[in-house]
Tab-separated table of C-alpha atoms in Angstrom:
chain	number	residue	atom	x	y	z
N	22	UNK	CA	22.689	-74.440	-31.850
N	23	UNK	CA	19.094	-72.824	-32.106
N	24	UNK	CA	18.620	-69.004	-31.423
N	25	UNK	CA	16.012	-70.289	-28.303
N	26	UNK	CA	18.945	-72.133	-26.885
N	27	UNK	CA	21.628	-70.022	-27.178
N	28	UNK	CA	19.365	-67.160	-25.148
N	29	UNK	CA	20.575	-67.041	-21.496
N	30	UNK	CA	17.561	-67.373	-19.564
N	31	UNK	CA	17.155	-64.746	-16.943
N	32	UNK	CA	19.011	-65.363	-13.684
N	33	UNK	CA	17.221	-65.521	-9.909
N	34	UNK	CA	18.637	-62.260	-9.284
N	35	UNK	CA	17.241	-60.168	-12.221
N	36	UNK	CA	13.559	-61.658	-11.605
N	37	UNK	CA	13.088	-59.518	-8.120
N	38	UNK	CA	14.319	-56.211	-10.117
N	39	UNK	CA	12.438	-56.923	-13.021
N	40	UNK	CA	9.466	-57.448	-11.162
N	41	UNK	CA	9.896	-54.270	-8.994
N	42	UNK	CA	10.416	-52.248	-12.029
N	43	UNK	CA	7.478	-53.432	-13.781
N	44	UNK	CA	5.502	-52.633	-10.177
N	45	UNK	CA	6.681	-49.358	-9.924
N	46	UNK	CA	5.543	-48.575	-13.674
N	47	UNK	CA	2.004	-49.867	-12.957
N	48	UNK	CA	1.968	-47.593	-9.957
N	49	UNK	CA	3.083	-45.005	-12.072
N	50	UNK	CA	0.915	-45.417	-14.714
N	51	UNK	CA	-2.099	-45.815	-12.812
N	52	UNK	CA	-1.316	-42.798	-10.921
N	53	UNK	CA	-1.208	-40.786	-13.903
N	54	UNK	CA	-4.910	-42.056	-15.116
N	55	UNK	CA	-6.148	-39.565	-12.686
N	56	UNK	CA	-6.732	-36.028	-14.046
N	57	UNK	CA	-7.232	-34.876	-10.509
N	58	UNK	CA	-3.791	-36.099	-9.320
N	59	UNK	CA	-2.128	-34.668	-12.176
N	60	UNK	CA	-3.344	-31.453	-12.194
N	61	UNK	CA	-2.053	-31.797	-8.111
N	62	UNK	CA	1.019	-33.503	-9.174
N	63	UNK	CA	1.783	-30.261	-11.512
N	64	UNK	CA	1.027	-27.406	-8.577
N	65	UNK	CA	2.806	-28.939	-6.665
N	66	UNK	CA	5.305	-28.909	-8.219
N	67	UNK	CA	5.413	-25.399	-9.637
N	68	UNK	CA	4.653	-24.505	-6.369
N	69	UNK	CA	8.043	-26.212	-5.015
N	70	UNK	CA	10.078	-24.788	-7.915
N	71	UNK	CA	8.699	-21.376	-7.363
N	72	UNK	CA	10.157	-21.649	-3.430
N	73	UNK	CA	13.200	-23.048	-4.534
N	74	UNK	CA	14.216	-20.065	-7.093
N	75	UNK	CA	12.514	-17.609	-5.055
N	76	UNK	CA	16.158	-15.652	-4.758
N	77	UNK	CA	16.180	-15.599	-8.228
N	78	UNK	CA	12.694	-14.933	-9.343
N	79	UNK	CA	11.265	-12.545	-6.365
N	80	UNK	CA	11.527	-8.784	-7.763
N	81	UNK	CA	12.079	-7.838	-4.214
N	82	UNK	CA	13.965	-9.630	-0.839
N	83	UNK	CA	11.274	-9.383	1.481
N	84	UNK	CA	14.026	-9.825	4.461
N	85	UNK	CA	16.249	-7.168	3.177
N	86	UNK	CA	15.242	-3.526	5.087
N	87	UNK	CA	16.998	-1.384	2.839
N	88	UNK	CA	14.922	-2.281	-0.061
N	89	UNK	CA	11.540	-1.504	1.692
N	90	UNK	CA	9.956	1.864	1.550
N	91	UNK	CA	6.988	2.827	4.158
N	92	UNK	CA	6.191	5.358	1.065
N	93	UNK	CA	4.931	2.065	-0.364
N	94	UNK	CA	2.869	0.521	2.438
N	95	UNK	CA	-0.370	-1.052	1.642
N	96	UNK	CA	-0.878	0.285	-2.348
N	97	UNK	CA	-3.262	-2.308	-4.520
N	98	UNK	CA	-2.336	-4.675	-6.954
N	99	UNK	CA	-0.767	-3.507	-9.940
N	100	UNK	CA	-0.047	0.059	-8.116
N	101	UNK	CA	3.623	1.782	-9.234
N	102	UNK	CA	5.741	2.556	-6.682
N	103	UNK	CA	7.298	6.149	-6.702
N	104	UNK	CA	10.790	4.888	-8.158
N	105	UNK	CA	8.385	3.513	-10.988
N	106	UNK	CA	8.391	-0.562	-10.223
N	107	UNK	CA	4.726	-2.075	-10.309
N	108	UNK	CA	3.851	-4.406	-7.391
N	109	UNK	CA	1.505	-6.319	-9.268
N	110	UNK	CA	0.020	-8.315	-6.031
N	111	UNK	CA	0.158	-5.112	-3.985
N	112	UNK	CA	2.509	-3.875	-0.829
N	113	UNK	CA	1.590	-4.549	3.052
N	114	UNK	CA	2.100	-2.297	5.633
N	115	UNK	CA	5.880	-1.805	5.823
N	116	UNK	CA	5.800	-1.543	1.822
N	117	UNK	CA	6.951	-5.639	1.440
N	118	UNK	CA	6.057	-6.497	-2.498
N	119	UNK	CA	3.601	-9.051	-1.355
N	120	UNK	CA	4.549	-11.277	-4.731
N	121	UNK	CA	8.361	-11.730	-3.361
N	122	UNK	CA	6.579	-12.010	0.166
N	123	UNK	CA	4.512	-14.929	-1.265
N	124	UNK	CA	7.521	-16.614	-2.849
N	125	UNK	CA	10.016	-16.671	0.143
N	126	UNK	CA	6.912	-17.379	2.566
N	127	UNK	CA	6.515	-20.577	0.713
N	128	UNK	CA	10.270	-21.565	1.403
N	129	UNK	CA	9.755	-21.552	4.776
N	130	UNK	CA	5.940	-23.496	5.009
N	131	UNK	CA	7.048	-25.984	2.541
N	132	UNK	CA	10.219	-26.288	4.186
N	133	UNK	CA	9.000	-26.864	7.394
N	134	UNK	CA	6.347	-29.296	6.759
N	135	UNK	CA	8.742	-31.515	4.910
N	136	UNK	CA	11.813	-31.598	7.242
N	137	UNK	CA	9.735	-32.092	10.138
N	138	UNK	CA	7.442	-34.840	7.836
N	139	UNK	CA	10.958	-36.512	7.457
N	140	UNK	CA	11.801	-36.359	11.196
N	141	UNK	CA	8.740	-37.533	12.726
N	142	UNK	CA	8.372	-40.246	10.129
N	143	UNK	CA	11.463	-41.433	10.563
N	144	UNK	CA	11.058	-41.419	14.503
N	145	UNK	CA	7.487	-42.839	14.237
N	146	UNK	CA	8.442	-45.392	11.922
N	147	UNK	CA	11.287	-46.941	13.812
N	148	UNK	CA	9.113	-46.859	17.073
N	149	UNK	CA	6.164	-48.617	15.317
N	150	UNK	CA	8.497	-51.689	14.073
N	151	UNK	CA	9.990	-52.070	17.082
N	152	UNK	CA	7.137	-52.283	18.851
N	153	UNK	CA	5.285	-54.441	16.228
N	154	UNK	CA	8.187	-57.291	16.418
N	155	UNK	CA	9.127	-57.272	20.076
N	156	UNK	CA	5.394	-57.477	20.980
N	157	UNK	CA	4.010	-58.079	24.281
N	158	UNK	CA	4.416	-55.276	27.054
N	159	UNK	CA	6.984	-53.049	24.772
N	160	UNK	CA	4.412	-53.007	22.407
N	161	UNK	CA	1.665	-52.446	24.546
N	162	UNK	CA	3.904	-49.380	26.247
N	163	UNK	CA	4.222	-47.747	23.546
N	164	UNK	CA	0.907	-48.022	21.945
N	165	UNK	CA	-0.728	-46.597	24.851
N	166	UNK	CA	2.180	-43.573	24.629
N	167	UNK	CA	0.773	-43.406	20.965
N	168	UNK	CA	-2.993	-43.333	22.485
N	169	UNK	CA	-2.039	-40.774	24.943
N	170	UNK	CA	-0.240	-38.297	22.335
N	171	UNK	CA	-3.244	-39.134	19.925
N	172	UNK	CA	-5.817	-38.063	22.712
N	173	UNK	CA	-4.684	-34.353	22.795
N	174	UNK	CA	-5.254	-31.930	19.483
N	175	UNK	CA	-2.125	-31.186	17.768
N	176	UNK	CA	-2.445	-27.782	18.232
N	177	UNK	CA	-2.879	-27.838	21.812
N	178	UNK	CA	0.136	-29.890	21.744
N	179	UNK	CA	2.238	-27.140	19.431
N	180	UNK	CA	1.198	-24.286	21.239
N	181	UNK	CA	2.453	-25.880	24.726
N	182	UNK	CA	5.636	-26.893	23.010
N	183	UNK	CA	6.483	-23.157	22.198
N	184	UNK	CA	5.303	-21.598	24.790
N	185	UNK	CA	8.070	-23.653	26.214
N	186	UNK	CA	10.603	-23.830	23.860
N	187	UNK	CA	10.377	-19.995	21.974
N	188	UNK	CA	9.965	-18.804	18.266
N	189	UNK	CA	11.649	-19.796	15.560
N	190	UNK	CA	11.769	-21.875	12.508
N	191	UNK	CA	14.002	-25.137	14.770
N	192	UNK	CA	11.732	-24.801	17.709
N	193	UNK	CA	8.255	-24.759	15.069
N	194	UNK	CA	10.041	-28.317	13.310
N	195	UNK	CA	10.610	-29.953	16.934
N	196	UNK	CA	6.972	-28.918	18.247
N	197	UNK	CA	5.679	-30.701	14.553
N	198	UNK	CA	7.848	-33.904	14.702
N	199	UNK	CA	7.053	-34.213	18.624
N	200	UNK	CA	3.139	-34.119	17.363
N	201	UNK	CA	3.383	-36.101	14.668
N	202	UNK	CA	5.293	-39.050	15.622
N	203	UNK	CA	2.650	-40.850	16.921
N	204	UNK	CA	0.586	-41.330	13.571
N	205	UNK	CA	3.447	-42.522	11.465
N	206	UNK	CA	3.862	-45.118	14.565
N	207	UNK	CA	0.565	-46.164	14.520
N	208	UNK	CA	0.215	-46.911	10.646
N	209	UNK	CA	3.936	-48.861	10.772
N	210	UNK	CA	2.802	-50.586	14.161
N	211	UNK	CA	-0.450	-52.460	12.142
N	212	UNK	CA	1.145	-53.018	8.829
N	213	UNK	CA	3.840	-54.778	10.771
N	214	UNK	CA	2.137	-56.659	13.008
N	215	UNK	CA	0.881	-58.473	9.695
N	216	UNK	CA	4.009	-58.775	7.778
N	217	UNK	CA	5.666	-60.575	11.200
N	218	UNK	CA	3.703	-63.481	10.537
N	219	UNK	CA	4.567	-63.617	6.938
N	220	UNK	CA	7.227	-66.580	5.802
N	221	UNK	CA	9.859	-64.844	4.878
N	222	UNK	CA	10.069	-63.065	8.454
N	223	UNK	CA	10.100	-66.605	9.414
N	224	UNK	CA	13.077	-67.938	7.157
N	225	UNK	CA	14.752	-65.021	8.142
N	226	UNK	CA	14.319	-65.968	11.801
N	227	UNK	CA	15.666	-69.408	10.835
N	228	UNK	CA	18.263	-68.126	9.179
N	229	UNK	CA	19.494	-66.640	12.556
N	230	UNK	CA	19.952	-63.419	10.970
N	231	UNK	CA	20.055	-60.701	13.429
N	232	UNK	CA	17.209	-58.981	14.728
N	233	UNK	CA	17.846	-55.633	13.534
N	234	UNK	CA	18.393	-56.464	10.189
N	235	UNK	CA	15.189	-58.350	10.502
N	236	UNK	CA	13.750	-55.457	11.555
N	237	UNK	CA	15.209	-52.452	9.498
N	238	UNK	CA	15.766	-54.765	6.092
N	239	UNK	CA	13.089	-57.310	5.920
N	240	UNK	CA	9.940	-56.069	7.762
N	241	UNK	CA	10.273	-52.215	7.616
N	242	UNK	CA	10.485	-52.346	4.070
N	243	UNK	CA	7.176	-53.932	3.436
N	244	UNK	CA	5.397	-51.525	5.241
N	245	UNK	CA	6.131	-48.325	3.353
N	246	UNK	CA	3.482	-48.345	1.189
N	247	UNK	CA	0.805	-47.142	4.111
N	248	UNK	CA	3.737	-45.387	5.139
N	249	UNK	CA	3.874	-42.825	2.492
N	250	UNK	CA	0.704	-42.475	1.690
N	251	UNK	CA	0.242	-40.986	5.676
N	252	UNK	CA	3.580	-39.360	4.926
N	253	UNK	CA	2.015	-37.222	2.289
N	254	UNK	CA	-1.071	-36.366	4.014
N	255	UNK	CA	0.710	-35.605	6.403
N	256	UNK	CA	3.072	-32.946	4.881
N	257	UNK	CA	-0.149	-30.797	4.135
N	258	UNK	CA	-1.172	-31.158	7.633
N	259	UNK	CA	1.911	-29.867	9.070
N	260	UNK	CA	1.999	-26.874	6.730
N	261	UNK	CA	-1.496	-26.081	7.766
N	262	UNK	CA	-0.573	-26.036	11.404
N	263	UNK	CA	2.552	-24.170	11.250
N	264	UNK	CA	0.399	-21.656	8.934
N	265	UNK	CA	-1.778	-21.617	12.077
N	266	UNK	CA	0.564	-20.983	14.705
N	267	UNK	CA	2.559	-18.739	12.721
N	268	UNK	CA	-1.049	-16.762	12.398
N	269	UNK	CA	-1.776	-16.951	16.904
N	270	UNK	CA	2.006	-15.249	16.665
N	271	UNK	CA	3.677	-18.279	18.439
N	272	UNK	CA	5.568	-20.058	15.004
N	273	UNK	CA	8.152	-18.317	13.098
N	274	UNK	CA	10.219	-15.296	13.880
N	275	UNK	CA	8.530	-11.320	12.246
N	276	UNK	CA	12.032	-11.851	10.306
N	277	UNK	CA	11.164	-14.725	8.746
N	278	UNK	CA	7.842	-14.279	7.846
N	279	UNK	CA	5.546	-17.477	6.361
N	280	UNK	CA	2.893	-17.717	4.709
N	281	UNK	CA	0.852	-18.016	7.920
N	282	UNK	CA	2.346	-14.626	9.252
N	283	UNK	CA	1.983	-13.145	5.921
N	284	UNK	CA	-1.829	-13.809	6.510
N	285	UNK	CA	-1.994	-12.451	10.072
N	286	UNK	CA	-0.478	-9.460	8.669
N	287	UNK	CA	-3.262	-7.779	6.886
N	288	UNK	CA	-5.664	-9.384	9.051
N	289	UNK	CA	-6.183	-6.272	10.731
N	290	UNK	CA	-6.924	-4.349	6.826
N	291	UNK	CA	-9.527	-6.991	5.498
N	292	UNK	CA	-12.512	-4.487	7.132
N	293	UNK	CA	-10.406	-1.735	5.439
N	294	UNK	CA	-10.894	-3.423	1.946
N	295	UNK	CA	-7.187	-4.006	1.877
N	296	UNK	CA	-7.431	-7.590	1.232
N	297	UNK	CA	-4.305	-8.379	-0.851
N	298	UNK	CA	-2.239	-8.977	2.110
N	299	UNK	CA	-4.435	-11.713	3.327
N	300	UNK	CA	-6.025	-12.959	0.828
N	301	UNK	CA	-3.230	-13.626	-1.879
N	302	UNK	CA	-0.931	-15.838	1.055
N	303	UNK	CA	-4.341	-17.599	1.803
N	304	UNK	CA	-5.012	-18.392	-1.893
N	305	UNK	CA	-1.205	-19.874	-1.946
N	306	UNK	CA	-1.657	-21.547	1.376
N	307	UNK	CA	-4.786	-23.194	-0.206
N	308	UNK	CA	-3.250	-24.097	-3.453
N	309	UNK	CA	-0.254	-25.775	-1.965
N	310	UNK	CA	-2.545	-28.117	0.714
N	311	UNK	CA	-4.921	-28.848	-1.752
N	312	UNK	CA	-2.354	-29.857	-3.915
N	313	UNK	CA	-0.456	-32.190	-1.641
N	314	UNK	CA	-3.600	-33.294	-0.436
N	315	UNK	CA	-4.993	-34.539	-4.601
N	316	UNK	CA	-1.303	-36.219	-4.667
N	317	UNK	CA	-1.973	-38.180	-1.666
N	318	UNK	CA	-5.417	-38.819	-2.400
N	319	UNK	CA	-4.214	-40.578	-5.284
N	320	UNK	CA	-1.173	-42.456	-3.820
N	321	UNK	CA	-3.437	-43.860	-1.563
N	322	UNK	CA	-5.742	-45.527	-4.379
N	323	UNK	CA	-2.611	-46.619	-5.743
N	324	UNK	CA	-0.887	-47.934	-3.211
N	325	UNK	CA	-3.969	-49.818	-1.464
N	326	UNK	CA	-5.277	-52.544	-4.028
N	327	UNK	CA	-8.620	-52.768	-1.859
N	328	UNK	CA	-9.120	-49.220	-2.732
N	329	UNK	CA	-8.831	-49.221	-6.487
N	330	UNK	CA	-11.564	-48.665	-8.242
């Protein structure tokens, strides 16, 4: 027997993964021809890392009282403090290292933006393939629930929400996912409403399978592409306005300072020409939006074959 024929030719089953796999590495390799999208990729990144070891990397617990010293308050970058430590990013008012600041104020805005990004998408995304594949008045109930959410600004919207609900870090997620539900609905609502009328949807009606797992395994699934690409926009948007209603006073608790509070802070000191408290949060702010938003720039042009260039 010939070395052709003895070769087992490749079963039905290993053709889907193989072709998924070799998808996925086109994706991946196309996203990596931009230099733009890596150099996001790569802040990003650092960025997250930085939050994550922030315990371990932060010369100074920005939470814990006993280690602050009013002696300290408001001294310049790269000022020693009188037990001898240099605070190379400078001190705010209560003497809070603004580096370790920084660090643990990035915890809490990535944080934030990404569990409530997870929420809302979640939420949105189930609503908008429901509504897609039941169709008629369900669907056009809740798109006109989407319109009306849609027609107020977000941050109208947040600011109501915890007026009503209070500070803190739970109450800030549950303003974000209630505002963002409706865009992650909208973009799963018309990729949907095209991949209903696709065959397989069809066999899988004929097939009498049942309609959730119609639903939740067949159509769903074929929508993420859009779906993640709003998903990471998204994630920069929600930082952004948490970082805004942490700086009107209404977002986080003082204890648990962000990066937004961290910028309302020496708001007051900027005509002072104290501007290290303001303006090293709102350089990190900046890098970590700009950075999400070059990542999903890109993962758009990936994901969207109309768009490529």
């Amino acid at each position: 027997m010939s070395e052709q024929a003895a070769t087992p030719a490749p079963t039905a089953a290993a053709r889907p993964a193989e072709k998924a796999e070799s998808l996925l590495l086109r994706h991946v390799a196309a996203f990596f021809e931009s230099p733009l999208a890596v150099v996001g990729l790569a802040g990003l990144v650092l960025l997250v890392a930085a939050a994550l070891a922030a315990p371990l990397i932060a010369p100074q617990d920005p939470y814990d009282l006993a280690q602050l010293d009013i002696m300290d308050g408001t001294l310049p970058p790269g000022a020693e403090s009188l037990a001898g430590y240099t605070y190379w990013l400078g001190t705010d008012e209560q003497g809070r290292d603004m580096l370790s600041a920084i660090l643990y104020g990035l915890r809490i805005s990535l944080g934030v933006g990404a569990v409530s990004v997870v929420i809302a998408c979640a939420v949105g995304a189930s609503i908008g393939v429901l509504a897609a594949y039941a169709g008629g008045r369900i669907d056009s109930l809740v798109m006109r629930v989407v319109d009306l959410q849609l027609s107020f600004p977000a941050i109208l919207v947040a600011l109501v929400l915890l007026a009503v609900f209070g500070r803190g870090v739970d109450k800030v997620i549950i303003a974000l996912v209630i505002v963002q539900w409706a865009y992650y609905a909208r973009t799963v609502r018309g990729s949907a409403l095209v991949e209903r009328r696709r065959d397989y949807i069809e066999a899988a009606r004929c097939l009498a399978l049942p309609k959730s797992r119609i639903v939740f395994r067949h159509l769903l699934p074929n929508c993420l592409p859009p779906l993640i690409v709003v998903a990471t926009v998204q994630v920069a948007h929600a930082i952004a306005l948490e970082s805004t209603l942490s700086f009107l006073g209404v977002g986080v608790p003082v204890t648990e300072p962000s990066l937004g509070m961290l910028i309302a802070n020496g708001y007051d000191y900027l005509l002072s020409g104290k501007y290290w408290i303001s303006t090293f949060p709102g350089i990190a702010l900046v890098a970590a939006i700009v950075a999400i938003n070059l990542v999903g720039d890109r993962l758009r042009d990936v994901l969207n074959p109309r768009l490529s260039r």
